[in-house]
Short mmCIF file of C-alpha atoms in Angstrom, two decimals:
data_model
loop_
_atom_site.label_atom_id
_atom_site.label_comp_id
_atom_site.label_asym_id
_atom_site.label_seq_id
_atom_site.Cartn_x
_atom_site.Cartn_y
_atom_site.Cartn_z
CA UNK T 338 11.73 -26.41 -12.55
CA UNK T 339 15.10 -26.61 -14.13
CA UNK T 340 17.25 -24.88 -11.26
CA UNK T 341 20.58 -25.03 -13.17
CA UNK T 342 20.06 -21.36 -14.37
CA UNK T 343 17.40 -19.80 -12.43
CA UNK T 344 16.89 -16.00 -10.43
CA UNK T 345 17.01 -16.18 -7.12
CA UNK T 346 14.01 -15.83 -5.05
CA UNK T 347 13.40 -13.74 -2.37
CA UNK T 348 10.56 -14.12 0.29
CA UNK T 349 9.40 -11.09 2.36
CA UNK T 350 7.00 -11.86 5.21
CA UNK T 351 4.95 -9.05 6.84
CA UNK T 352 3.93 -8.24 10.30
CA UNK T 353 0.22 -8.40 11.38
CA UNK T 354 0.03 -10.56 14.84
CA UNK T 355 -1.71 -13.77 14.10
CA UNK T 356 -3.23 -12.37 10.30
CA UNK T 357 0.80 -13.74 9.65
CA UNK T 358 -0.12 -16.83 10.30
CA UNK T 359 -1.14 -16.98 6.59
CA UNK T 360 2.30 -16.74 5.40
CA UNK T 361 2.39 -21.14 6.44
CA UNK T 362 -0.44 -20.93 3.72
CA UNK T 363 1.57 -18.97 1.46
CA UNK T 364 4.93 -21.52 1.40
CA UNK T 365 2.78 -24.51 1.33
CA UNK T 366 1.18 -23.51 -1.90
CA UNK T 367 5.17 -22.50 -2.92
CA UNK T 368 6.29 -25.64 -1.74
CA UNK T 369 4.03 -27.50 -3.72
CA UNK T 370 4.39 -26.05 -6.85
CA UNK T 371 7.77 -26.28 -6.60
CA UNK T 372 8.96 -22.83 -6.47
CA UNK T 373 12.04 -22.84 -4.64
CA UNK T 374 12.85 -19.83 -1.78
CA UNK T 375 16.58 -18.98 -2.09
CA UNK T 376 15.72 -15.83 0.89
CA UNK T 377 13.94 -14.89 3.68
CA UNK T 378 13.69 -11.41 5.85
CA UNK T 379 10.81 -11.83 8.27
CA UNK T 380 9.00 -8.83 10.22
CA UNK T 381 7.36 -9.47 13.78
CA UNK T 382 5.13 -12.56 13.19
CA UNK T 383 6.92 -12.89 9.60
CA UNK T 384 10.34 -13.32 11.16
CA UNK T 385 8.65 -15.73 13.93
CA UNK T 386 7.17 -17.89 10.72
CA UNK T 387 10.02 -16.71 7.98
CA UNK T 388 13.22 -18.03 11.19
CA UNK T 389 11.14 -21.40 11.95
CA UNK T 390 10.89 -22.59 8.18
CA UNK T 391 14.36 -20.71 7.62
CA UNK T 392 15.66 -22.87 10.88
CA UNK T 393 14.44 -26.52 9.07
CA UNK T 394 11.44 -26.73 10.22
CA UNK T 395 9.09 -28.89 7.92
CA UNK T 396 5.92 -26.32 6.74
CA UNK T 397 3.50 -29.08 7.69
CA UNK T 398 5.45 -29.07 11.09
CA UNK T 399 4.98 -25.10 11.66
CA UNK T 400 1.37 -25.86 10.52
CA UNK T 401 0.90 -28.11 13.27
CA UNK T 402 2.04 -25.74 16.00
CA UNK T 403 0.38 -22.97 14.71
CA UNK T 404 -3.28 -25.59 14.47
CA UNK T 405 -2.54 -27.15 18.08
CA UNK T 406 -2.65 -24.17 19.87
CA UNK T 407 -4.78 -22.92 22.22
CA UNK T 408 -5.98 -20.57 24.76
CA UNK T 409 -3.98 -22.65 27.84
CA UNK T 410 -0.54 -22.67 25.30
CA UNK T 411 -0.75 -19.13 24.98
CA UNK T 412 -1.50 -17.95 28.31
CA UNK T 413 1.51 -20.52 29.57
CA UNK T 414 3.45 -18.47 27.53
CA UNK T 415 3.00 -14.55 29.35
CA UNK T 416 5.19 -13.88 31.91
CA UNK T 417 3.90 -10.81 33.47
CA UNK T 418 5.90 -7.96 33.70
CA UNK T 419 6.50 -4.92 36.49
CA UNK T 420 8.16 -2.87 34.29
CA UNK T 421 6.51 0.32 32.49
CA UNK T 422 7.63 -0.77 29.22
CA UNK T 423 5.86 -3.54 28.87
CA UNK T 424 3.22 -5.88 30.11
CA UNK T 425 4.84 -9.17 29.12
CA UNK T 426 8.60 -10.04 30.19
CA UNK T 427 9.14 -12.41 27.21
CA UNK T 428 11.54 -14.49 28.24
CA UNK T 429 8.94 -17.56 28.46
CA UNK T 430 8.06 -16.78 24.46
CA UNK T 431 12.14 -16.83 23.60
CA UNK T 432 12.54 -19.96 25.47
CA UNK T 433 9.71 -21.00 23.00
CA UNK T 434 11.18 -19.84 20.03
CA UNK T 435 14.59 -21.14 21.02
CA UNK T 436 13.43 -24.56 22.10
CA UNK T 437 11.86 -25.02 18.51
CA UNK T 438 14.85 -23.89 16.54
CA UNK T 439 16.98 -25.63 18.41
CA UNK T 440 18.70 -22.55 19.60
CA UNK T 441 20.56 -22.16 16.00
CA UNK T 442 22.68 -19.33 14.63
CA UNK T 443 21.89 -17.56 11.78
CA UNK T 444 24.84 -18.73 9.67
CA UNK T 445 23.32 -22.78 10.41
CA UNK T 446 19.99 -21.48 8.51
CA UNK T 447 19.07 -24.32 5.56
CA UNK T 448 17.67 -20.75 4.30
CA UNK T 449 18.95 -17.38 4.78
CA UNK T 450 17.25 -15.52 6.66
CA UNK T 451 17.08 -11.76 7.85
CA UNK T 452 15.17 -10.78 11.04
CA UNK T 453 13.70 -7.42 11.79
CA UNK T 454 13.42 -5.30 14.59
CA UNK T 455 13.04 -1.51 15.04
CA UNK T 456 14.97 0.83 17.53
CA UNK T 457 12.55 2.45 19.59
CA UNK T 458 15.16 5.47 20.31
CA UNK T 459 15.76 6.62 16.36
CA UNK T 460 13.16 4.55 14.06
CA UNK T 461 15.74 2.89 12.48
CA UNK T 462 14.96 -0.61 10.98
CA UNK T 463 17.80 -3.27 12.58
CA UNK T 464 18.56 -6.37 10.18
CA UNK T 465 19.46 -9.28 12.12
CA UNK T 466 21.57 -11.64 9.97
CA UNK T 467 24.47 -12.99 11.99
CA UNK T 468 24.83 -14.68 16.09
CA UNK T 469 22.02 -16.17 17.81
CA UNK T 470 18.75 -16.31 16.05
CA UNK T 471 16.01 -16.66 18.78
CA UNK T 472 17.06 -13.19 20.75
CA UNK T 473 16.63 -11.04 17.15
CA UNK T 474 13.39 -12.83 16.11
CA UNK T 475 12.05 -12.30 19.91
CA UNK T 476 12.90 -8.69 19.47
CA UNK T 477 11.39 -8.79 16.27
CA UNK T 478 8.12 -9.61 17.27
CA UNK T 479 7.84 -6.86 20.26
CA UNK T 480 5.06 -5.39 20.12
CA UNK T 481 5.04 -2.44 21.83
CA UNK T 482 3.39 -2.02 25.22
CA UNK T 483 2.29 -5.44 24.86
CA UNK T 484 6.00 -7.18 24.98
CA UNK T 485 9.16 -5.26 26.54
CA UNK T 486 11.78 -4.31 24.12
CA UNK T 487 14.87 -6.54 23.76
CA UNK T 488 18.49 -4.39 24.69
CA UNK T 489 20.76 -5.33 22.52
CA UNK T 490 24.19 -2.84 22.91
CA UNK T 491 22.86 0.80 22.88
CA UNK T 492 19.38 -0.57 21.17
CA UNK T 493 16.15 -0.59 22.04
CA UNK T 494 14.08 -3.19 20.36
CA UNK T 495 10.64 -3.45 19.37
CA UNK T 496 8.59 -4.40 16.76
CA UNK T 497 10.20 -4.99 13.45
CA UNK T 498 6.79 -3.78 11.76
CA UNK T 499 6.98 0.01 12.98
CA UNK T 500 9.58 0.19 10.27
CA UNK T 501 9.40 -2.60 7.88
CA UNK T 502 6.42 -4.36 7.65
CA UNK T 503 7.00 -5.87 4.79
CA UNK T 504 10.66 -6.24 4.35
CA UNK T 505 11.25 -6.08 0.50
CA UNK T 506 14.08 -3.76 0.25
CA UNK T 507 16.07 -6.35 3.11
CA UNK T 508 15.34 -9.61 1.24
CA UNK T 509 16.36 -7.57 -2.12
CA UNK T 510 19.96 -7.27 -0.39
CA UNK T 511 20.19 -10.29 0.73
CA UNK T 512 20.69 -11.20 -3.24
CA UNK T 513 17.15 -11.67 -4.42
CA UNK T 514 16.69 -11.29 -8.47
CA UNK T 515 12.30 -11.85 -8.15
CA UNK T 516 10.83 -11.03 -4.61
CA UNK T 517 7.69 -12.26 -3.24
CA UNK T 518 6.01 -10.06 -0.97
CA UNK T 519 3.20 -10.87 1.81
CA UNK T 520 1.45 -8.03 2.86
CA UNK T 521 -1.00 -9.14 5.29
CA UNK T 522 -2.27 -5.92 6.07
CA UNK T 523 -4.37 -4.37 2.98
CA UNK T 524 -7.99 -3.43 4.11
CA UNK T 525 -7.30 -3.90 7.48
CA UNK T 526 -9.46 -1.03 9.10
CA UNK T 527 -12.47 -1.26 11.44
CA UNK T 528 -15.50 -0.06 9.71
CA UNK T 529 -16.14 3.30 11.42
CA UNK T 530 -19.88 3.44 12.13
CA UNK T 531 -21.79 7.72 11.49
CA UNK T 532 -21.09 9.00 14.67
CA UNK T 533 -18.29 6.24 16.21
CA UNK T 534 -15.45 8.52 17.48
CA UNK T 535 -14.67 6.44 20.10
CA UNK T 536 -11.17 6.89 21.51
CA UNK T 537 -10.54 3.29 20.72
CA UNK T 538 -11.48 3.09 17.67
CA UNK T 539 -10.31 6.52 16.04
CA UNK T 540 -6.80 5.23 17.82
CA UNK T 541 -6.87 1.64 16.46
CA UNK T 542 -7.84 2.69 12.79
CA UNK T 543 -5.06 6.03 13.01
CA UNK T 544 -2.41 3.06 13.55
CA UNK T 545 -3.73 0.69 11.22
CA UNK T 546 -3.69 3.42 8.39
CA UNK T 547 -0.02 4.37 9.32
CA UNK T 548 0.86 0.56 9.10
CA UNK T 549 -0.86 0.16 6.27
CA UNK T 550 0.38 3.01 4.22
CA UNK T 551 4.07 1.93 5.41
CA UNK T 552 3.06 -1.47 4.30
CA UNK T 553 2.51 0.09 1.16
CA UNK T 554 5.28 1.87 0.24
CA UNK T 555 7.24 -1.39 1.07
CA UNK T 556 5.73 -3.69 -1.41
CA UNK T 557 6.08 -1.08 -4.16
CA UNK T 558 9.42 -2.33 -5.19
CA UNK T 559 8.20 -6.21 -5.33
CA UNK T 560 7.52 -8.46 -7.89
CA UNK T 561 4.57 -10.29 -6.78
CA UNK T 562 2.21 -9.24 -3.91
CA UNK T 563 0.38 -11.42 -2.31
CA UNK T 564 -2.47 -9.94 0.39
CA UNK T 565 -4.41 -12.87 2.25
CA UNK T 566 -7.79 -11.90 2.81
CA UNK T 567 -7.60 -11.82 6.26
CA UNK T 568 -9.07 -8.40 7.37
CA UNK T 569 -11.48 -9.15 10.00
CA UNK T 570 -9.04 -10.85 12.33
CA UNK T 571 -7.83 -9.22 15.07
CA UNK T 572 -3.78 -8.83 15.99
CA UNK T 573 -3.99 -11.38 19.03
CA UNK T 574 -6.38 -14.20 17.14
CA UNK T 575 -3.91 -16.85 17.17
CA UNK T 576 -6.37 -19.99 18.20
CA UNK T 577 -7.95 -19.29 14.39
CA UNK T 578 -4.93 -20.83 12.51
CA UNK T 579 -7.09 -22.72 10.36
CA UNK T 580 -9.08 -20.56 8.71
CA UNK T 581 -6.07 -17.95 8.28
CA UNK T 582 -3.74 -20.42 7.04
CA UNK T 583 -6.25 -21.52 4.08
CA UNK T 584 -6.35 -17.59 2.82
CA UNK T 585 -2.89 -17.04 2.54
CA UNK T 586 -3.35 -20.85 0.47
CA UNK T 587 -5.64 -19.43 -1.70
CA UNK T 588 -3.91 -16.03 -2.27
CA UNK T 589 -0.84 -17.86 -3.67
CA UNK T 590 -2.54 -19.61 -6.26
CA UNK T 591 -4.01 -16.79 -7.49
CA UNK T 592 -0.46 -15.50 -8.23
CA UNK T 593 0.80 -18.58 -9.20
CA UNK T 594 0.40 -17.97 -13.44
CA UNK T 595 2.02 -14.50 -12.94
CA UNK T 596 5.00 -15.93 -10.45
CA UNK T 597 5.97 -18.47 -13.21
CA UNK T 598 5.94 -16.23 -16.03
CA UNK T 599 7.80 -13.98 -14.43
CA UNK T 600 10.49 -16.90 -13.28
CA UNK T 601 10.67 -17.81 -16.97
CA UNK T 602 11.22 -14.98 -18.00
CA UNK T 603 14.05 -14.12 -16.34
CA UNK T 604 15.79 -17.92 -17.35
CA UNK T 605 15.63 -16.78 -20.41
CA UNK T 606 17.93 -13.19 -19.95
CA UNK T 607 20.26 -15.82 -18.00
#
């Protein structure tokens, strides 16, 4: 691709717990066909993915974390928590997080990159752009209950999905002219069985059509969606990066045609 006059473009990586881990699909295929990524702005498992490639980190390198772990890497990484806000302290996944990005600043990105969190207090969405990157993607991915929030001044961080979970309208900011979105979760509702009014499910599915509609509304202003097929895979199924990784592979190239035409077109109003 001839990238003396070309738009700039923008990637915008959803949350979804481990169904994310499709978006290392989605910039291989990228990679490879030689689309370039001039932005990132990363929500919960987007901004863990979206900060490590953002960071440096080689795709094939985040593909080999995400394929060599398992159940004892995860469960070295909870720190148990006796606070009511959350069952998991966090500190051992920010170490993690930090350790792998070398503890960088968001200004030493090779790519720049937004994180996103949300503040629990208001339901604002809070960009992370500037200082030290492994603290804003750790509040990022906070899922609530699960993690405790991250304080940051008068802030009270959790999960950047509750109010961007897809980030489109952050990576268009950032300077974006064509944005790729990932929206990793269309179709993802349980299939409620006649009579199934569980409190568990009726709860899990009232979220997951909240997200989703949010979701939604988010991608409405991008250029290309792209929705890995990923719907029967739980939030916390991290030890299936295989299998998740290849759909948000074969997602991409079904949007590849449409991606390039729209790229050319644009060189040519430049």
């Amino acid at each position: 691709m001839n990238t003396d006059k070309r738009p700039k473009i923008g990637l915008a990586l959803g949350s979804g717990g481990a169904r994310g881990l499709s978006h290392i699909g989605v910039i291989k295929i990228l990679k490879e066909n030689n689309i370039p990524i001039d932005f990132i702005a990363g929500s919960s498992i987007g901004a863990l993915v979206g900060g490590f490639y953002a960071s440096g980190i080689s795709i094939e390198e985040i593909e080999k974390i995400a394929l060599d772990t398992n159940w004892r890497q995860i469960f070295s990484l909870i720190d148990f928590s006796f606070s009511k806000s959350g069952l998991v302290e966090g500190e051992k996944v920010k170490k993690f997080i930090k350790d792998n990005i070398k503890n960088l600043d968001f200004k030493d990105c090779k790519i720049p990159f937004s994180s996103v969190a949300t503040d629990i207090k208001n339901g604002n969405a809070v960009v992370f752009n500037s200082g030290e990157m492994g603290t804003a993607i750790r509040a990022s991915i906070s899922v609530p209950l699960f993690f405790k929030p991250v304080k940051i001044g008068d802030k009270l961080l959790y999960d950047g999905g509750l109010s961007q979970p897809v980030p489109v309208s952050i990576v268009r900011n950032m300077g974006a002219d064509i944005i790729i979105a990932v929206n990793v979760n269309d179709g993802y509702l349980d299939k409620v069985k006649d009579g199934d009014h569980s409190f568990y499910t009726i709860t899990q599915n009232s979220i997951r059509i909240m997200n989703k509609n949010l979701a939604s509304y988010n991608i409405a202003s991008a250029d290309i969606v792209i929705s890995p097929v990923v719907n029967n895979t739980k939030w916390n199924e991290f030890i299936n990066g295989e299998k998740l990784i290849l759909a948000g592979e074969e997602a991409t190239k079904k949007v590849l045609s449409e991606l390039k035409r729209k790229i050319e077109s644009f060189q040519k109003m430049l």
